[in-house]
Coordinates of C-alpha atoms and ligand atoms in Angstrom, one line a residue:
M1 CA -23.5 5.1 -4.7
Q2 CA -24.1 8.7 -4.0
K3 CA -27.8 8.3 -4.8
Q4 CA -28.1 5.5 -2.3
L5 CA -26.4 7.5 0.4
L6 CA -28.8 10.3 -0.1
N7 CA -31.8 8.7 1.4
L8 CA -31.7 7.3 4.9
R9 CA -34.9 5.3 4.6
F10 CA -33.5 3.6 1.5
I11 CA -30.5 2.5 3.5
F12 CA -32.2 1.3 6.6
K13 CA -35.6 0.4 5.2
T14 CA -37.1 0.8 8.6
K15 CA -38.5 3.6 10.7
V16 CA -35.4 5.5 12.0
M17 CA -35.7 6.2 15.6
L18 CA -33.3 9.0 16.4
R19 CA -33.5 10.8 13.1
T20 CA -35.7 11.0 10.0
H21 CA -32.9 12.0 7.6
H22 CA -29.2 12.1 7.7
C23 CA -27.2 15.3 7.6
G24 CA -26.4 15.2 3.9
E25 CA -29.9 14.4 2.7
L26 CA -32.2 17.4 2.7
R27 CA -32.8 19.5 -0.4
K28 CA -35.2 22.1 -1.7
E29 CA -37.9 19.6 -2.3
H30 CA -38.0 18.9 1.4
V31 CA -39.0 22.5 2.2
G32 CA -42.0 22.4 4.6
N33 CA -41.2 18.9 5.9
E34 CA -40.9 18.3 9.6
V35 CA -37.6 16.4 10.2
T36 CA -35.3 15.2 12.9
L37 CA -31.6 15.1 12.5
S38 CA -28.9 13.7 14.8
G39 CA -25.2 14.3 14.7
W40 CA -22.2 16.2 16.0
V41 CA -21.9 19.9 16.4
Q42 CA -19.4 21.1 13.8
K43 CA -19.7 24.8 14.4
T44 CA -22.0 27.4 16.1
R45 CA -22.3 31.1 15.3
D46 CA -24.2 33.3 17.7
K47 CA -25.2 36.7 16.3
G48 CA -27.2 37.7 19.3
G49 CA -30.7 37.4 17.9
L50 CA -29.9 34.6 15.5
L51 CA -28.0 31.4 16.2
W52 CA -26.7 28.9 13.6
V53 CA -25.5 25.4 14.4
D54 CA -23.9 23.1 11.8
V55 CA -24.7 19.5 12.6
R56 CA -22.6 16.8 11.0
D57 CA -22.7 13.1 10.4
R58 CA -21.0 10.7 8.0
F59 CA -23.1 11.9 5.2
G60 CA -22.9 15.6 5.4
I61 CA -23.6 18.8 7.2
T62 CA -26.9 20.6 7.7
Q63 CA -27.5 24.1 9.1
L64 CA -29.8 24.5 12.0
T65 CA -31.3 28.0 12.9
F66 CA -32.6 29.4 16.2
E67 CA -34.1 32.8 16.4
E68 CA -34.8 34.9 19.4
G69 CA -38.5 35.6 19.6
S70 CA -39.7 32.7 17.5
T71 CA -37.7 29.7 18.9
N72 CA -38.8 28.4 22.2
E73 CA -36.8 30.0 25.1
K74 CA -35.6 26.6 26.5
V75 CA -34.5 25.4 23.1
L76 CA -32.6 28.6 22.5
Q77 CA -31.0 28.2 25.9
T78 CA -29.9 24.6 25.1
A79 CA -28.6 25.7 21.7
R80 CA -26.4 28.4 23.4
E81 CA -24.9 25.6 25.6
L82 CA -23.6 23.6 22.6
G83 CA -19.9 23.1 22.1
R84 CA -17.9 21.6 19.3
E85 CA -18.6 17.8 18.9
Y86 CA -21.6 17.7 21.2
V87 CA -24.0 15.0 20.0
I88 CA -27.4 16.4 19.4
Q89 CA -30.8 15.6 18.1
A90 CA -32.7 18.4 16.5
S91 CA -36.3 18.5 15.2
G92 CA -37.8 21.3 13.1
T93 CA -39.1 22.5 9.8
V94 CA -37.1 22.5 6.6
V95 CA -37.0 26.1 5.1
E96 CA -35.3 27.5 2.1
R97 CA -32.2 29.6 2.9
Y98 CA -31.8 33.2 1.9
A99 CA -28.1 32.9 1.4
K100 CA -27.4 29.6 -0.3
N101 CA -24.2 27.7 0.2
D102 CA -23.2 25.9 -2.9
K103 CA -20.3 24.2 -1.1
L104 CA -22.8 22.0 0.9
L105 CA -25.1 19.4 -0.6
T106 CA -27.7 20.7 1.7
G107 CA -26.8 24.3 1.1
D108 CA -30.2 25.3 -0.3
I109 CA -32.0 24.7 3.0
E110 CA -31.8 25.0 6.8
I111 CA -33.8 23.6 9.7
R112 CA -35.8 26.0 11.8
V113 CA -35.5 24.0 15.1
N114 CA -38.3 23.6 17.6
Q115 CA -36.8 20.8 19.7
L116 CA -33.3 20.1 20.7
N117 CA -31.8 17.3 22.8
I118 CA -28.2 17.0 23.9
L119 CA -27.6 13.3 23.5
N120 CA -24.1 13.6 24.8
A121 CA -21.7 16.4 25.7
S122 CA -18.1 16.5 24.4
K123 CA -14.9 17.9 25.7
V124 CA -13.2 20.3 23.3
P125 CA -11.4 17.9 20.9
P126 CA -7.6 18.1 20.9
F127 CA -7.5 19.0 17.3
K128 CA -9.9 20.4 14.7
I129 CA -12.4 17.9 13.2
E130 CA -12.0 19.4 9.8
D131 CA -10.4 18.4 6.5
E132 CA -7.4 20.6 7.2
T133 CA -6.6 19.9 10.8
D134 CA -4.1 21.4 13.3
G135 CA -3.3 18.1 14.9
G136 CA 0.1 16.4 14.4
E137 CA 0.3 12.8 13.5
D138 CA 1.0 11.4 17.0
L139 CA -1.8 13.4 18.5
R140 CA -4.2 12.2 15.8
L141 CA -3.2 8.6 16.3
K142 CA -3.7 8.9 20.0
Y143 CA -7.2 10.1 19.3
R144 CA -7.7 8.0 16.2
Y145 CA -11.4 7.7 16.8
L146 CA -11.6 11.5 16.5
D147 CA -9.3 11.6 13.5
L148 CA -11.7 9.1 11.8
R149 CA -14.5 11.6 12.2
R150 CA -12.7 13.8 9.7
N151 CA -14.1 13.4 6.2
T152 CA -10.8 13.0 4.5
V153 CA -9.8 10.2 6.8
R154 CA -13.1 8.4 6.9
K155 CA -13.3 8.5 3.1
K156 CA -10.2 6.4 3.0
L157 CA -11.9 3.7 5.0
E158 CA -14.9 3.9 2.8
L159 CA -12.7 3.4 -0.2
R160 CA -11.1 0.4 1.4
S161 CA -14.5 -1.1 2.1
R162 CA -15.6 -0.6 -1.5
M163 CA -12.5 -2.2 -2.7
A164 CA -12.8 -5.2 -0.4
I165 CA -16.4 -5.8 -1.5
A166 CA -15.5 -5.5 -5.2
I167 CA -12.7 -8.0 -4.7
R168 CA -15.0 -10.5 -2.9
N169 CA -17.6 -10.1 -5.6
F170 CA -15.2 -10.6 -8.4
L171 CA -13.4 -13.6 -7.0
S172 CA -16.6 -15.3 -5.8
E173 CA -18.0 -14.9 -9.3
K174 CA -14.9 -16.8 -10.5
A175 CA -15.6 -19.7 -8.1
F176 CA -13.1 -18.7 -5.5
V177 CA -14.0 -19.8 -2.0
E178 CA -13.3 -17.5 0.9
V179 CA -11.7 -19.6 3.7
E180 CA -10.4 -18.4 7.1
T181 CA -7.1 -20.0 8.1
P182 CA -5.9 -20.0 11.7
V183 CA -4.1 -17.1 13.3
L184 CA -2.4 -19.2 16.0
I185 CA 0.0 -21.3 14.0
K186 CA 3.5 -22.4 13.6
S187 CA 6.1 -20.3 11.9
T188 CA 5.8 -19.8 8.1
P189 CA 9.2 -18.8 6.7
E190 CA 8.6 -15.7 4.5
G191 CA 11.8 -14.0 5.3
A192 CA 10.8 -12.1 8.4
R193 CA 10.7 -12.8 12.1
D194 CA 7.6 -14.3 13.6
F195 CA 5.5 -12.8 16.3
V196 CA 5.1 -15.5 18.9
V197 CA 2.4 -16.2 21.4
P198 CA 3.2 -18.2 24.5
S199 CA 0.9 -21.1 25.2
R200 CA -0.4 -21.3 28.8
I201 CA -1.6 -24.8 28.5
N202 CA 1.5 -26.1 26.9
K203 CA 4.1 -24.2 29.0
G204 CA 7.3 -23.4 27.3
E205 CA 5.7 -23.7 23.8
F206 CA 4.7 -21.0 21.5
Y207 CA 2.3 -20.3 18.6
A208 CA 3.5 -18.1 15.8
L209 CA 1.3 -15.5 14.1
P210 CA 1.2 -16.2 10.3
Q211 CA 3.5 -14.1 8.1
S212 CA 1.0 -15.3 5.5
P213 CA -1.4 -18.3 5.2
Q214 CA 1.0 -19.8 2.6
T215 CA 1.1 -23.4 3.8
F216 CA -2.6 -23.5 4.7
K217 CA -3.7 -22.3 1.3
Q218 CA -1.5 -24.9 -0.3
L219 CA -3.1 -27.5 2.0
L220 CA -6.5 -26.3 0.8
M221 CA -5.5 -27.1 -2.7
V222 CA -4.6 -30.6 -1.6
S223 CA -8.1 -30.7 -0.1
G224 CA -9.5 -30.0 -3.5
L225 CA -10.9 -26.5 -2.7
D226 CA -9.6 -25.6 -6.2
R227 CA -9.8 -21.8 -5.8
Y228 CA -9.3 -20.1 -2.5
F229 CA -9.0 -16.5 -1.4
Q230 CA -9.0 -14.6 1.9
I231 CA -8.6 -11.0 2.8
V232 CA -6.4 -11.7 5.8
K233 CA -4.2 -10.2 8.4
C234 CA -0.5 -11.1 8.3
F235 CA 2.1 -10.4 10.9
R236 CA 5.8 -9.8 10.3
D237 CA 8.2 -8.7 13.0
E238 CA 10.5 -6.7 10.8
D239 CA 12.7 -3.8 11.5
L240 CA 10.7 -0.6 11.3
R241 CA 10.8 1.3 8.1
A242 CA 8.8 4.4 7.3
D243 CA 5.8 2.7 5.7
R244 CA 5.8 -0.7 7.3
Q245 CA 3.1 -2.1 9.7
P246 CA 3.8 -5.1 11.8
E247 CA 0.3 -6.3 11.0
F248 CA -1.0 -5.7 7.5
T249 CA -3.7 -7.2 5.2
Q250 CA -3.2 -9.4 2.1
I251 CA -5.6 -10.5 -0.5
D252 CA -4.4 -14.0 -0.5
C253 CA -5.3 -16.4 -3.3
E254 CA -4.5 -19.9 -4.6
M255 CA -5.6 -21.9 -7.6
S256 CA -5.3 -25.6 -8.6
F257 CA -4.5 -27.1 -12.0
V258 CA -2.9 -23.9 -13.3
E259 CA 0.2 -22.7 -14.9
R260 CA 1.8 -19.3 -14.5
D261 CA -0.2 -17.5 -17.2
D262 CA -3.5 -18.7 -15.7
V263 CA -2.7 -17.0 -12.5
L264 CA -1.5 -13.8 -14.2
D265 CA -4.5 -13.6 -16.4
T266 CA -6.9 -14.1 -13.5
F267 CA -5.4 -11.5 -11.3
E268 CA -4.7 -9.1 -14.2
A269 CA -8.5 -9.3 -14.8
M270 CA -9.2 -8.7 -11.1
T271 CA -6.9 -5.6 -11.0
Q272 CA -8.4 -4.3 -14.2
H273 CA -11.9 -4.8 -12.8
L274 CA -11.0 -2.9 -9.6
F275 CA -9.5 0.0 -11.5
A276 CA -12.4 0.2 -13.9
S277 CA -15.2 -0.1 -11.3
I278 CA -13.7 2.0 -8.6
K279 CA -11.5 4.5 -10.4
Q280 CA -13.0 4.4 -13.9
V281 CA -9.4 3.8 -15.1
D282 CA -8.8 1.4 -18.1
L283 CA -5.5 -0.2 -17.4
G284 CA -5.2 -2.1 -20.7
T285 CA -3.2 -5.3 -21.0
F286 CA -0.3 -5.5 -18.5
P287 CA 3.2 -5.8 -20.1
R288 CA 5.4 -8.6 -18.8
M289 CA 9.1 -8.3 -18.2
T290 CA 11.6 -10.7 -16.9
Y291 CA 13.5 -10.0 -13.7
A292 CA 16.8 -9.9 -15.7
E293 CA 15.4 -7.4 -18.1
A294 CA 14.0 -5.2 -15.3
M295 CA 17.4 -5.2 -13.6
E296 CA 19.2 -4.4 -16.8
K297 CA 16.9 -1.6 -17.9
Y298 CA 15.9 -0.1 -14.6
G299 CA 18.1 -1.5 -12.0
S300 CA 15.1 -2.5 -10.0
D301 CA 12.7 -5.5 -9.7
K302 CA 9.9 -3.0 -9.3
P303 CA 10.5 -0.4 -12.0
D304 CA 8.3 2.6 -12.4
V305 CA 7.4 2.4 -16.0
R306 CA 5.3 5.6 -16.1
F307 CA 8.4 7.0 -17.8
G308 CA 11.2 5.6 -20.0
M309 CA 14.8 6.8 -19.2
E310 CA 16.0 3.3 -19.6
F311 CA 19.6 2.4 -18.7
I312 CA 22.0 2.2 -21.6
S313 CA 25.2 0.3 -21.2
L314 CA 28.1 2.5 -22.3
N315 CA 30.9 0.0 -21.7
E316 CA 31.6 -0.4 -25.4
V317 CA 31.9 3.3 -26.2
A318 CA 33.3 4.6 -23.0
Q319 CA 36.0 2.1 -22.1
G320 CA 39.6 2.0 -23.5
K321 CA 40.0 5.8 -23.8
G322 CA 42.3 6.3 -20.8
F323 CA 39.7 7.3 -18.2
N324 CA 40.6 4.9 -15.5
V325 CA 37.4 5.1 -13.5
F326 CA 35.4 3.8 -16.5
D327 CA 38.1 1.4 -17.7
S328 CA 38.2 -0.4 -14.4
A329 CA 34.4 -0.5 -14.0
E330 CA 32.3 -3.6 -14.5
L331 CA 29.5 -1.5 -15.8
V332 CA 29.3 2.0 -17.3
V333 CA 25.7 3.0 -17.6
G334 CA 23.9 6.1 -18.8
I335 CA 20.4 7.5 -18.8
C336 CA 19.2 10.3 -21.1
A337 CA 17.2 13.2 -19.5
K338 CA 15.3 14.7 -22.4
G339 CA 15.6 18.5 -22.7
C340 CA 17.9 18.9 -19.7
A341 CA 21.1 20.2 -21.5
E342 CA 20.5 23.7 -20.1
Y343 CA 20.9 22.4 -16.6
T344 CA 23.1 24.9 -14.7
R345 CA 26.3 24.2 -12.9
K346 CA 24.3 24.4 -9.7
Q347 CA 21.7 21.9 -10.8
L348 CA 24.5 19.5 -11.9
D349 CA 26.3 19.9 -8.6
E350 CA 23.1 19.1 -6.8
L351 CA 22.7 15.9 -8.8
T352 CA 26.3 15.0 -8.1
H353 CA 25.7 15.7 -4.4
Y354 CA 22.6 13.5 -4.5
V355 CA 24.3 10.5 -6.0
K356 CA 27.1 10.8 -3.4
T357 CA 24.7 10.8 -0.4
P358 CA 25.0 7.6 1.7
Q359 CA 21.5 6.7 0.7
V360 CA 22.6 6.4 -3.0
G361 CA 26.3 5.7 -2.4
A362 CA 27.9 6.5 -5.8
K363 CA 31.4 7.9 -5.9
G364 CA 30.7 10.5 -8.6
L365 CA 28.5 11.5 -11.6
V366 CA 29.6 12.1 -15.2
Y367 CA 27.4 14.2 -17.4
V368 CA 27.3 15.0 -21.1
K369 CA 25.3 18.0 -22.3
C370 CA 24.1 17.7 -25.9
N371 CA 24.3 21.3 -27.0
P372 CA 21.7 22.7 -29.4
D373 CA 24.4 23.3 -32.0
G374 CA 25.3 19.6 -32.1
T375 CA 28.5 19.9 -29.9
F376 CA 28.9 18.2 -26.6
K377 CA 30.1 19.5 -23.2
S378 CA 31.0 16.9 -20.6
S379 CA 32.6 16.6 -17.2
V380 CA 35.2 14.2 -18.8
D381 CA 36.2 16.3 -21.8
K382 CA 39.8 15.7 -20.9
F383 CA 39.4 12.0 -21.8
Y384 CA 36.8 12.0 -24.5
S385 CA 36.7 13.8 -27.9
Q386 CA 33.6 15.2 -29.5
E387 CA 33.5 12.1 -31.7
D388 CA 33.6 9.9 -28.6
L389 CA 30.8 11.8 -27.0
K390 CA 28.8 11.6 -30.2
A391 CA 29.0 7.8 -30.0
W392 CA 27.7 8.0 -26.4
A393 CA 24.8 10.2 -27.5
E394 CA 24.0 7.8 -30.3
A395 CA 24.0 4.8 -28.0
C396 CA 21.6 6.7 -25.6
G397 CA 19.3 8.0 -28.4
A398 CA 20.2 11.5 -27.1
V399 CA 19.5 14.5 -29.4
P400 CA 20.5 18.2 -29.0
N401 CA 19.2 19.6 -25.7
D402 CA 19.4 16.3 -23.9
L403 CA 21.5 15.5 -20.9
I404 CA 23.3 12.2 -20.4
L405 CA 24.0 11.1 -16.9
V406 CA 26.5 8.3 -16.3
L407 CA 27.5 6.2 -13.4
S408 CA 30.0 3.3 -13.2
G409 CA 31.3 0.6 -10.9
S410 CA 30.3 -2.9 -10.1
K411 CA 27.2 -4.1 -11.9
E412 CA 25.0 -4.6 -8.9
S413 CA 25.7 -1.5 -7.0
T414 CA 25.8 0.8 -10.1
R415 CA 22.4 -0.5 -11.2
K416 CA 21.0 0.2 -7.8
Q417 CA 22.5 3.7 -7.7
M418 CA 21.2 4.4 -11.2
N419 CA 17.8 3.3 -10.3
Q420 CA 17.7 5.9 -7.6
L421 CA 19.1 8.6 -9.9
R422 CA 16.5 7.7 -12.5
L423 CA 13.6 7.9 -10.0
N424 CA 15.0 11.2 -8.7
M425 CA 15.1 12.6 -12.3
G426 CA 11.5 11.3 -12.8
N427 CA 10.5 13.3 -9.8
L428 CA 12.4 16.4 -10.8
L429 CA 10.9 16.3 -14.3
E430 CA 7.5 15.5 -13.0
L431 CA 7.3 12.3 -15.0
R432 CA 5.7 10.3 -12.2
D433 CA 2.1 11.5 -12.5
P434 CA 0.0 10.1 -9.6
N435 CA -3.0 10.0 -11.8
Q436 CA -1.4 7.7 -14.3
F437 CA -1.3 4.0 -13.6
C438 CA 1.3 1.7 -15.3
P439 CA 1.1 -1.9 -14.3
L440 CA 3.8 -4.4 -15.0
W441 CA 4.3 -8.1 -14.4
V442 CA 7.8 -9.0 -13.4
V443 CA 8.5 -12.7 -14.0
D444 CA 11.2 -15.3 -13.7
F445 CA 12.8 -14.1 -10.5
P446 CA 15.9 -15.9 -9.2
L447 CA 14.9 -18.9 -7.0
F448 CA 17.6 -18.2 -4.5
E449 CA 19.3 -15.1 -3.1
W450 CA 22.8 -15.3 -1.6
D451 CA 22.9 -13.9 1.9
E452 CA 26.4 -12.6 2.8
E453 CA 25.7 -12.5 6.5
T454 CA 24.8 -16.2 6.9
Q455 CA 26.8 -17.3 3.8
R456 CA 23.8 -19.2 2.6
F457 CA 21.2 -19.2 0.0
H458 CA 17.8 -17.9 0.9
A459 CA 14.6 -18.4 -1.0
M460 CA 14.0 -15.2 -2.8
H461 CA 10.2 -15.7 -2.7
H462 CA 9.6 -18.5 -0.2
P463 CA 10.7 -22.2 0.0
F464 CA 7.5 -23.5 -1.7
T465 CA 8.2 -21.8 -5.0
A466 CA 8.8 -24.0 -7.9
P467 CA 11.9 -23.6 -10.1
L468 CA 11.4 -23.1 -13.8
A469 CA 11.4 -26.5 -15.4
S470 CA 14.1 -25.4 -17.9
D471 CA 16.5 -24.5 -15.1
L472 CA 16.1 -27.7 -13.0
N473 CA 19.4 -29.1 -14.3
L474 CA 21.2 -26.2 -12.7
L475 CA 19.8 -26.8 -9.3
D476 CA 22.8 -28.9 -8.1
T477 CA 25.5 -27.3 -10.2
D478 CA 24.7 -23.6 -10.2
P479 CA 21.8 -22.9 -7.8
G480 CA 22.4 -19.1 -8.0
K481 CA 21.4 -19.2 -11.7
V482 CA 18.1 -21.1 -11.2
R483 CA 15.1 -19.0 -12.0
A484 CA 11.8 -19.4 -10.1
N485 CA 8.3 -19.7 -11.6
A486 CA 7.6 -16.5 -9.5
Y487 CA 6.0 -13.2 -10.4
D488 CA 5.3 -9.8 -9.0
L489 CA 2.7 -7.3 -10.0
V490 CA 4.2 -3.8 -9.9
I491 CA 2.2 -0.6 -10.4
N492 CA 4.0 2.8 -10.6
G493 CA 7.1 1.3 -9.1
V494 CA 5.2 -0.2 -6.1
E495 CA 5.1 -3.9 -5.5
I496 CA 1.4 -4.6 -5.3
G497 CA 1.4 -8.4 -5.4
G498 CA 3.6 -11.4 -5.7
G499 CA 3.3 -15.1 -6.0
S500 CA 4.5 -18.3 -7.7
I501 CA 3.7 -21.7 -9.0
R502 CA 4.4 -24.0 -6.1
I503 CA 6.3 -27.2 -5.7
H504 CA 3.7 -30.0 -5.3
D505 CA 5.8 -33.1 -4.9
K506 CA 7.8 -34.3 -1.9
N507 CA 11.0 -34.9 -3.7
T508 CA 11.5 -31.4 -5.2
Q509 CA 10.4 -29.9 -1.9
S510 CA 13.1 -31.9 -0.1
V511 CA 15.7 -30.8 -2.6
M512 CA 14.6 -27.2 -2.1
F513 CA 14.9 -27.5 1.7
K514 CA 18.3 -29.1 1.3
H515 CA 19.5 -26.1 -0.8
L516 CA 18.2 -23.8 1.8
G517 CA 20.4 -25.4 4.4
F518 CA 17.7 -27.4 6.3
S519 CA 18.8 -30.8 7.5
P520 CA 16.2 -33.6 6.7
E521 CA 15.3 -33.6 10.4
E522 CA 14.7 -29.8 10.4
A523 CA 12.7 -30.0 7.3
R524 CA 10.6 -32.8 8.8
S525 CA 10.0 -31.1 12.1
Q526 CA 9.0 -27.8 10.5
F527 CA 7.2 -28.8 7.4
G528 CA 6.5 -32.5 7.8
F529 CA 2.8 -31.8 7.6
L530 CA 3.2 -30.3 4.1
M531 CA 5.5 -33.0 2.9
D532 CA 3.1 -35.6 4.1
A533 CA 0.2 -33.8 2.4
F534 CA 2.2 -33.9 -0.9
E535 CA 2.1 -37.7 -0.7
Y536 CA -1.7 -37.8 -0.8
G537 CA -2.4 -36.5 -4.3
A538 CA -1.4 -32.8 -4.3
P539 CA -2.6 -31.1 -7.5
P540 CA -0.3 -28.7 -9.4
H541 CA -1.1 -25.3 -7.9
G542 CA 0.0 -21.7 -7.7
G543 CA -1.2 -18.4 -6.3
I544 CA -0.5 -14.8 -5.4
A545 CA -1.0 -12.4 -2.6
F546 CA -1.7 -8.7 -2.9
G547 CA -0.8 -6.1 -0.3
F548 CA -4.3 -4.8 0.3
D549 CA -3.2 -1.7 2.4
R550 CA -0.8 -0.7 -0.3
L551 CA -3.3 -1.2 -3.1
C552 CA -5.8 1.0 -1.2
A553 CA -3.1 3.7 -0.7
L554 CA -2.4 3.5 -4.5
F555 CA -6.1 3.9 -5.2
G556 CA -6.4 6.8 -2.9
G557 CA -3.3 8.5 -4.4
S558 CA -1.3 8.4 -1.2
E559 CA 2.0 6.8 -0.3
T560 CA 1.2 6.1 3.3
I561 CA -0.5 2.8 4.0
R562 CA -1.2 4.0 7.6
D563 CA -3.9 6.3 6.3
Y564 CA -5.8 3.4 5.0
I565 CA -5.7 1.3 8.2
A566 CA -8.4 2.1 10.7
F567 CA -6.2 1.8 13.8
P568 CA -2.5 1.7 12.6
K569 CA 0.7 1.5 14.6
N570 CA 3.0 4.5 14.5
T571 CA 6.4 4.5 13.0
S572 CA 7.9 2.9 16.1
G573 CA 5.4 0.0 15.9
R574 CA 3.3 1.3 18.8
D575 CA -0.4 1.7 19.0
V576 CA -0.3 5.0 20.9
M577 CA -4.1 5.0 21.5
I578 CA -4.3 1.8 23.5
D579 CA -0.7 2.0 24.5
S580 CA 0.6 -1.3 23.1
P581 CA 2.9 -3.1 23.4
S582 CA 2.9 -2.9 27.1
P583 CA 4.1 -5.0 30.1
V584 CA 1.9 -7.7 31.5
S585 CA 1.4 -8.6 35.1
E586 CA 3.7 -10.9 37.1
E587 CA 0.7 -13.1 37.4
Q588 CA 0.2 -13.4 33.7
L589 CA 3.9 -14.1 33.2
N590 CA 3.6 -16.8 35.8
D591 CA 0.6 -18.4 34.2
L592 CA 2.5 -18.5 30.9
G593 CA 5.6 -20.0 32.5
L594 CA 7.5 -16.9 31.4
K595 CA 8.4 -15.5 34.8
L596 CA 11.7 -13.8 34.6
K597 CA 14.1 -15.1 37.2
Ligands
LIG601 N1 2.7 -16.0 0.6 C1 3.3 -15.1 -0.3 C2 3.6 -13.7 0.3 O1 3.0 -13.4 1.3 C3 2.4 -14.9 -1.5 C4 2.3 -16.1 -2.4 O2 3.3 -16.7 -2.7 O3 1.1 -16.3 -2.7 O4 4.3 -13.0 -0.3

């Protein structure tokens, strides 16, 4: 990669008009060559008799020199006019530097300039175009094109490009066909609101932007495409959260004549290949865990398995001893923080305060210190003897010097709270190493999720997901218990991808719609096309979609997907550069039949 970048002629394979080399290319062996460089002025230093200009392009920085007496007067004059970010073209001779700069690839040489053209002037940029900049996020987003001139930012796009190419190569080698599906479609129910586009020609009617190409990729399987993929924009009008983008990119895939493990194996191999080829990381085989186990052990369907600290149910040892809080709880659950018995009062108060924050929502925290001498000190000593606490420690696998943290309450909320406490402890103990990557397949998700607000079942994944064959008998009697043939890929506690084996027959699909509260007419009007297609020989099929922005962020070691998107929206869903969304003219509204009365 680096080698290729080093030589401009190698890249362009033609005579290069405005430059002979790029700004990261010249070395000692070029000394004596006559060269022309083009780029942006990074910095100028004027020492009176001597003037230095650093010229920058995507590939690097090269130092230009101008000297009173030897450089042509006019050239010197032009050089003195240069400001930051001017676009210039400089020709001259490559000479060896007296004072080398080992921080620059080109630090052994400089160019003694004999011709200088200003290709374009520049205003002083609103923030420094350097790795460490002085611009705040909003300012940088407003001038994103300048932000992208910064190495650190541009490198993220380069990484994204390399990843996209590696994915395309891998999948096309495996006989996947890249197909573009339409962007102006009808709603696909993936749990979010649709962005809609009014139709001018069909007044009063709307297209929807795809939340994903789900139905189209399934139709492509009916068409016999067999293996499809697309690196595709998806749109979801969701409430804003810190790291959400209304438009984002998926690696969307579908395969015919497969069962779950065929899909998992294929995309495990793709993920391994990406990590190996781009990060030189060997991921090994991905463990698989059921949703039920993930919830029980980690209180989350996307556990961070870079560290253990699994949940231990303490109901058996902690209940029936007169401590009402535990006795009345559905779940008493503990985690063991290794080596933390010396936590001070203050540290324990902080943890208690943390679990009581509204974001976690627990009522309190119980701790047991396993002292080095084999005794125990707990916050509930009044209710529990040393023997009792010993039983807790044994259940948790705790040894002297460990600290046991316990929460209690209803199963669902206590698990959620403990998940947050566990992750918090992982952070405090620095167990979540960003350079370590721990993948996990979570399988057998519930098919439905009960929604309190609407008092209805919703599809946990989407309505096209097949139930596990073994649970089909529960569909009518106990739908909440039915498991789906659905899976997620989780890496370091982040959901990277998700998919399922699909329903491929009309009857099951109708039953599914019925359970989701669709009348036969509603199902017909929204998904008639899919049900019809299922009657013309739909093969068994399944697939997956990866969040590409998130995968890039994970590769780049960042938590913010915005950094990996060329022109992202800000946290209020606005593009502050082009100022969108924005009102449209009366005339446009009129044309669309949307005129507000
Ligand atoms: N369409 C699904 C999603 O966007 C992925 C899939 O089931 O393949 O989450």
